[in-house]
Amino acid sequence: MNTIALWIAGLLGIVFGVRAVSKLLKAKQTRRWGLGLLEMLGSIAAFLSVTQPFFVFFVAVLLSLLSFATTLTQRLRALSGGTAMAVLTLLGSLALGALQPFGLKVLLLPKAEALAADPVVSSRIVKTFAPGEWLESVQTDPNGHLFVSVNEGENYMTGDKSKVRARVLEIGPTGQERTVFTMPPGTTVGMITFDQQGHLFVNSQGRVRGVWQISGDSKGRLLAELPNGSWPNGLTTGPDGKLYVADSSLGTVWRINPENGKVSAAIEDKQLKSRPYIALAPGANGLQFYGNTLYVTVSDSATVQSFNLQGNGTFSSAKVFAKGIPGDDFAIDHAGSLYVTTHPFNTIVRVNQQGQRRVIATGKEHIIGATSAAFGKGARADGTLYVATDGGAFSGDQAARGTLVALQLQ
């Protein structure tokens, strides 16, 4: 909860409390008792909302209605005393709702369509992480090693990343683990990708916003920094050898030259943007290539958009590949079917090249807060889909335990 909203909520709590006590002490009519009790309720709600960001918007609506009712009553009775304060509380309540619309955004999250189920053969938990650790990405290298981005310390309710600690973890075919790279404090580690030469890249948000290259000796360098206001989310390598980053805030797909870190806008399209002000879900989120076709999930519109990479390096206009799927990241199999993680909707949805959609995994298969998926390679190339989850952290559980899940598809 931002500082200004915090102060406004506290002041409104005090003002409504004082007004409530005044009405209750001087009340000679049932109507004034009723107004006094309502304003006392508003005061209590204002103070409680300081620690519960989800309720702030709804408390602001309640306080606005009470302030409007008081202002109207004062005007109808031609009373001057208290009108100015009622107007100020009305303006403060409206400002509070505008500054902290989190509850409204949750209500307006995109809806997932009800889809037919085609469950996987089996599922198993590869690893359950410590309380408070959540996973943003999983990727595999040609040798069958799993690479997982692990974050802890972020407050999902407020978006505060100042206490974040993040690392890239490698899990070998026999289960051995090592930390590949540790991010600077206050910086989350996002998606992971490899280029054709096997170089490892990750992106980040928070204190450092950009794309990193990680060397074999666990050293990283910031390859490219993205502009202010950007939200780097999906990350993949294209058939042209360039890195591509989905920007969830600016509705852009960035192209990065891995040799020199040069950044340019590869795609700028309104179909990749989220709704202004009211959107909680990201715009452009996950992205992957299948041949020369780039698929991009747009979480806020619950669509998957496709773009064709042309010979001159430009992309065709957006085309809707699938609807009704508020996707996060995804994996693509050899036949071109997408396996889309839906994060807070706790499902994996398969979409084939004919557009047929099926739910293949839910909470029954341990898919709670699925953020990313990748097929096994090398020693793990047995048709297994690996899924990273936040364990339910998005729902507000700060002690949620991220899990790495293996789904057997065949």
XYZ file of C-alpha atoms in Angstrom:
410
model
C 0.000 0.000 0.000
C 1.600 3.276 -1.035
C 2.411 5.899 1.597
C -0.095 8.527 0.450
C -2.967 6.013 0.493
C -1.818 4.848 3.923
C -2.018 8.372 5.336
C -5.380 9.070 3.720
C -6.857 5.848 5.132
C -5.555 6.705 8.600
C -6.885 10.270 8.514
C -10.271 9.119 7.227
C -10.413 6.568 10.031
C -9.815 9.306 12.596
C -12.332 11.738 11.053
C -15.100 9.158 10.751
C -14.395 7.912 14.256
C -14.682 11.410 15.724
C -17.880 12.078 13.785
C -19.356 8.751 14.874
C -18.632 9.364 18.554
C -20.119 12.870 18.294
C -23.343 11.538 16.751
C -23.654 8.681 19.235
C -23.129 10.928 22.273
C -25.544 13.618 21.108
C -28.089 11.402 19.389
C -31.694 11.909 20.410
C -33.149 10.251 17.341
C -32.869 6.692 16.033
C -31.742 8.091 12.659
C -28.681 9.759 14.178
C -27.846 6.578 16.067
C -27.954 4.720 12.777
C -25.680 7.259 11.048
C -23.320 7.190 14.012
C -23.024 3.420 13.893
C -22.462 3.474 10.119
C -19.692 6.054 10.485
C -18.124 4.029 13.296
C -18.172 1.044 10.945
C -16.508 3.227 8.306
C -13.825 4.286 10.791
C -13.032 0.711 11.797
C -12.967 -0.383 8.158
C -10.566 2.446 7.256
C -8.103 1.394 9.945
C -8.349 -2.294 9.042
C -7.779 -1.531 5.347
C -4.303 -0.222 6.206
C -3.143 -3.834 6.571
C -5.424 -5.386 3.930
C -4.860 -3.768 0.496
C -7.571 -5.920 -1.110
C -10.301 -4.177 0.922
C -9.099 -0.586 0.430
C -11.134 0.085 -2.712
C -14.346 -1.258 -1.168
C -13.752 0.709 2.038
C -13.225 3.815 -0.108
C -16.596 3.198 -1.784
C -18.288 2.861 1.622
C -16.671 6.049 2.918
C -17.577 7.908 -0.271
C -21.235 6.928 0.124
C -21.264 7.985 3.782
C -19.582 11.288 2.929
C -21.989 11.924 0.077
C -24.964 11.159 2.319
C -23.666 13.560 4.973
C -23.023 16.300 2.409
C -26.477 15.871 0.890
C -28.141 15.935 4.309
C -26.290 19.120 5.213
C -27.377 20.820 2.009
C -31.024 19.711 2.245
C -31.254 20.968 5.814
C -29.453 24.197 4.866
C -26.815 23.592 7.523
C -23.392 25.160 7.061
C -21.557 23.491 9.930
C -19.770 20.320 8.869
C -20.430 20.678 5.142
C -16.827 21.543 4.328
C -15.547 18.551 6.320
C -18.055 16.240 4.608
C -16.879 17.429 1.203
C -13.240 16.910 2.208
C -13.923 13.371 3.410
C -15.752 12.669 0.136
C -12.766 13.873 -1.879
C -10.378 11.929 0.361
C -12.431 8.757 -0.031
C -12.474 9.106 -3.811
C -8.708 9.706 -3.821
C -8.169 6.611 -1.664
C -10.084 4.433 -4.110
C -8.165 5.868 -7.051
C -4.780 5.341 -5.376
C -5.443 1.765 -4.251
C -7.788 -0.003 -6.700
C -6.369 -3.470 -5.966
C -9.701 -4.959 -4.899
C -11.401 -3.689 -8.058
C -8.618 -5.156 -10.191
C -9.060 -8.561 -8.563
C -12.792 -8.471 -9.331
C -12.043 -7.580 -12.949
C -9.451 -10.281 -13.560
C -9.986 -12.019 -16.921
C -12.177 -15.091 -16.923
C -10.997 -18.520 -18.022
C -13.411 -20.401 -20.246
C -14.681 -23.762 -19.031
C -12.846 -26.305 -21.151
C -13.016 -30.061 -21.594
C -10.485 -32.096 -19.632
C -7.891 -34.486 -20.976
C -5.799 -35.327 -17.892
C -2.148 -36.290 -18.050
C -1.065 -39.854 -17.392
C 0.562 -39.031 -14.067
C 2.184 -36.262 -12.056
C 4.802 -36.080 -9.357
C 6.449 -33.348 -7.312
C 10.137 -33.051 -8.159
C 10.875 -30.552 -5.404
C 8.963 -28.491 -2.870
C 10.768 -25.301 -1.930
C 11.021 -23.515 1.407
C 8.091 -21.432 2.722
C 8.031 -18.065 0.971
C 9.999 -19.269 -2.060
C 8.100 -19.144 -5.354
C 9.134 -20.116 -8.864
C 8.830 -17.921 -11.932
C 10.431 -20.096 -14.569
C 11.726 -23.552 -15.449
C 13.928 -24.387 -18.429
C 15.973 -27.394 -19.526
C 19.313 -27.626 -21.290
C 20.354 -30.282 -23.838
C 22.038 -32.309 -21.096
C 18.838 -32.796 -19.141
C 19.608 -30.245 -16.422
C 16.690 -28.220 -15.051
C 17.135 -24.512 -14.397
C 14.654 -22.823 -12.072
C 14.242 -19.177 -11.076
C 13.573 -18.923 -7.338
C 12.309 -15.765 -5.639
C 11.422 -14.908 -2.064
C 10.526 -11.754 -0.158
C 8.185 -10.087 -2.651
C 4.839 -8.866 -1.338
C 2.314 -9.876 -4.001
C -0.404 -7.719 -2.430
C 1.561 -4.478 -2.693
C 4.102 -5.289 -5.414
C 6.946 -4.334 -3.053
C 10.188 -5.944 -4.264
C 12.572 -4.138 -1.911
C 13.155 -7.268 0.198
C 13.418 -9.732 -2.679
C 16.160 -12.332 -2.760
C 16.430 -14.279 -5.991
C 18.589 -16.978 -7.541
C 18.846 -19.335 -10.500
C 18.999 -22.939 -9.362
C 20.326 -25.856 -11.440
C 19.025 -29.385 -10.774
C 20.963 -32.198 -12.427
C 19.520 -35.465 -13.811
C 20.346 -37.281 -10.590
C 18.942 -34.512 -8.370
C 22.157 -32.683 -7.502
C 21.675 -28.932 -7.030
C 23.775 -25.801 -7.328
C 23.020 -22.084 -7.365
C 24.011 -20.792 -10.771
C 23.573 -17.104 -10.064
C 22.272 -14.830 -7.311
C 20.498 -11.617 -8.279
C 21.277 -8.227 -6.673
C 19.052 -7.515 -3.630
C 15.609 -6.189 -4.502
C 15.684 -7.770 -7.963
C 13.457 -10.678 -9.003
C 14.683 -13.280 -11.469
C 12.223 -14.014 -14.255
C 12.320 -16.225 -17.309
C 15.223 -18.395 -18.435
C 16.333 -19.202 -21.962
C 19.308 -20.637 -23.844
C 20.583 -19.516 -27.234
C 21.763 -21.868 -29.989
C 25.274 -21.902 -28.514
C 24.030 -22.927 -25.068
C 24.520 -19.549 -23.377
C 22.166 -18.920 -20.473
C 20.065 -15.745 -20.236
C 17.539 -14.544 -17.657
C 15.520 -11.382 -17.261
C 14.794 -9.403 -14.118
C 12.483 -6.837 -12.553
C 12.639 -4.634 -9.489
C 15.807 -2.720 -8.697
C 17.437 -3.908 -11.932
C 15.201 -4.188 -14.999
C 16.742 -6.001 -17.939
C 18.321 -9.150 -19.373
C 21.371 -10.911 -17.930
C 23.849 -13.340 -19.430
C 25.076 -16.000 -16.994
C 28.436 -17.649 -17.586
C 29.476 -21.178 -16.677
C 31.426 -19.971 -13.634
C 28.247 -18.531 -12.047
C 29.057 -14.959 -12.979
C 26.468 -12.734 -14.581
C 26.546 -9.491 -16.476
C 23.686 -7.175 -17.286
C 23.492 -7.572 -21.045
C 20.686 -5.079 -21.689
C 18.748 -2.659 -19.524
C 15.160 -1.943 -20.497
C 13.540 1.509 -20.323
C 11.702 2.965 -17.343
C 8.095 1.855 -17.195
C 8.806 -1.494 -18.830
C 7.848 -4.839 -17.305
C 10.074 -7.554 -18.786
C 8.246 -10.842 -18.536
C 8.546 -13.569 -21.175
C 11.971 -14.333 -22.642
C 12.955 -16.572 -25.550
C 15.499 -17.010 -28.326
C 14.369 -16.560 -31.933
C 15.352 -18.482 -35.053
C 17.458 -15.446 -35.985
C 19.601 -15.908 -32.871
C 18.226 -12.770 -31.197
C 16.635 -12.614 -27.759
C 13.000 -11.559 -27.482
C 11.366 -10.108 -24.374
C 7.636 -9.631 -23.802
C 6.932 -6.305 -22.084
C 3.781 -6.684 -19.992
C 3.455 -2.965 -19.370
C 4.307 -1.277 -22.666
C 2.678 -3.798 -25.013
C 5.976 -4.349 -26.781
C 8.188 -7.257 -27.753
C 11.821 -6.186 -27.446
C 14.577 -7.626 -29.621
C 18.038 -7.849 -28.055
C 21.280 -8.623 -29.833
C 23.063 -11.130 -27.527
C 26.460 -10.051 -28.841
C 26.290 -6.372 -27.911
C 23.086 -5.938 -25.873
C 21.487 -3.560 -28.375
C 17.749 -3.205 -27.703
C 15.092 -2.406 -30.307
C 11.308 -2.730 -30.515
C 10.458 -5.769 -32.653
C 6.662 -5.549 -32.165
C 4.495 -2.729 -30.878
C 0.847 -3.691 -31.005
C -2.242 -2.645 -29.030
C -3.256 -6.321 -28.858
C -0.323 -6.836 -26.469
C -1.448 -4.176 -23.988
C -3.509 -4.625 -20.847
C -6.496 -2.470 -19.973
C -5.453 0.897 -18.520
C -5.851 1.459 -14.758
C -8.132 -1.510 -13.992
C -5.854 -4.347 -15.169
C -4.145 -6.512 -12.578
C -3.120 -9.260 -14.992
C -0.189 -8.463 -17.333
C -0.478 -7.599 -21.001
C 2.064 -9.498 -23.120
C 3.403 -12.244 -20.886
C 4.939 -15.487 -22.176
C 6.384 -15.868 -25.660
C 7.887 -18.751 -27.645
C 8.740 -19.474 -31.275
C 7.500 -22.431 -33.284
C 9.451 -22.164 -36.509
C 9.099 -18.535 -37.617
C 5.844 -18.018 -35.750
C 6.021 -16.164 -32.462
C 3.234 -16.925 -29.993
C 2.522 -14.463 -27.180
C 0.126 -14.922 -24.291
C -1.742 -11.752 -23.306
C -2.986 -12.435 -19.803
C -5.376 -9.512 -19.402
C -7.297 -10.282 -22.607
C -7.074 -14.078 -22.075
C -5.760 -14.539 -25.612
C -2.789 -16.076 -27.386
C -1.598 -13.888 -30.253
C 0.624 -15.040 -33.107
C 3.066 -13.095 -35.294
C 5.086 -14.323 -38.262
C 8.744 -13.347 -38.492
C 9.449 -12.131 -42.037
C 12.698 -12.489 -43.952
C 13.550 -8.810 -43.427
C 13.267 -9.109 -39.650
C 9.831 -7.511 -39.316
C 6.742 -9.225 -37.954
C 3.275 -9.571 -39.447
C 0.214 -8.095 -37.748
C -1.262 -9.844 -34.734
C -3.549 -12.805 -35.265
C -5.602 -14.416 -32.503
C -4.510 -18.029 -32.113
C -6.634 -18.883 -29.053
C -9.147 -17.203 -26.722
C -10.438 -17.780 -23.219
C -7.025 -18.681 -21.759
C -5.548 -16.142 -19.304
C -2.083 -17.567 -19.873
C 1.235 -16.928 -18.219
C 4.141 -18.759 -19.859
C 4.004 -21.923 -21.981
C 5.960 -24.693 -23.659
C 5.598 -25.972 -27.238
C 5.959 -29.601 -28.309
C 7.282 -30.937 -31.623
C 3.804 -30.893 -33.185
C 3.306 -27.220 -32.335
C 0.867 -27.696 -29.458
C 1.096 -25.068 -26.736
C 1.008 -26.056 -23.046
C -0.095 -22.869 -21.318
C 0.246 -22.202 -17.591
C -2.566 -20.064 -16.181
C -0.953 -19.034 -12.866
C -3.806 -18.108 -10.425
C -6.288 -20.255 -12.355
C -4.256 -23.359 -11.407
C -4.402 -25.180 -14.733
C -2.344 -26.245 -17.718
C -4.173 -25.836 -21.029
C -3.062 -27.590 -24.230
C -3.844 -25.815 -27.511
C -3.034 -27.671 -30.723
C -2.414 -26.130 -34.128
C -6.110 -26.571 -35.013
C -7.064 -24.417 -32.023
C -8.531 -27.235 -29.924
C -8.181 -26.508 -26.201
C -8.061 -29.020 -23.366
C -7.234 -28.764 -19.668
C -4.578 -31.388 -18.970
C -3.742 -30.603 -15.331
C -5.311 -28.888 -12.321
C -4.788 -28.765 -8.575
C -5.258 -32.529 -8.494
C -1.928 -32.771 -10.318
C -0.302 -30.279 -7.867
C -0.711 -27.351 -10.291
C -1.205 -24.477 -7.828
C -0.060 -21.149 -9.229
C 1.566 -22.497 -12.411
C 3.935 -19.888 -13.858
C 6.063 -21.677 -16.459
C 6.546 -24.986 -18.279
C 9.285 -26.712 -20.278
C 9.783 -30.112 -21.860
C 12.652 -32.283 -20.702
C 15.695 -32.727 -22.908
C 18.673 -35.054 -22.891
C 18.315 -37.584 -20.090
C 14.858 -36.139 -19.366
C 13.567 -36.347 -22.964
C 10.809 -38.830 -22.177
C 7.699 -36.773 -22.842
C 7.740 -35.155 -19.418
C 6.510 -31.588 -19.023
C 8.108 -29.748 -16.100
C 5.986 -27.041 -14.474
C 7.092 -24.302 -12.080
C 4.544 -22.946 -9.596
C 4.322 -20.291 -6.908
C 2.463 -22.693 -4.612
C -0.359 -20.188 -4.122
C 1.657 -17.052 -3.356
C -0.468 -14.949 -5.720
C -3.468 -15.538 -3.436
C -1.656 -13.669 -0.674
C -0.030 -16.541 1.219
C 3.418 -15.172 2.036
C 4.475 -18.597 3.321
C 3.439 -20.458 0.164
C 5.925 -23.074 -1.020
C 6.750 -23.088 -4.714
C 6.841 -26.506 -6.332
C 8.470 -28.063 -9.357
C 6.073 -30.603 -10.866
C 6.682 -33.271 -13.522
C 3.712 -34.203 -15.727
C 3.903 -37.415 -17.708
C 2.026 -36.851 -20.959
C 2.468 -40.259 -22.597
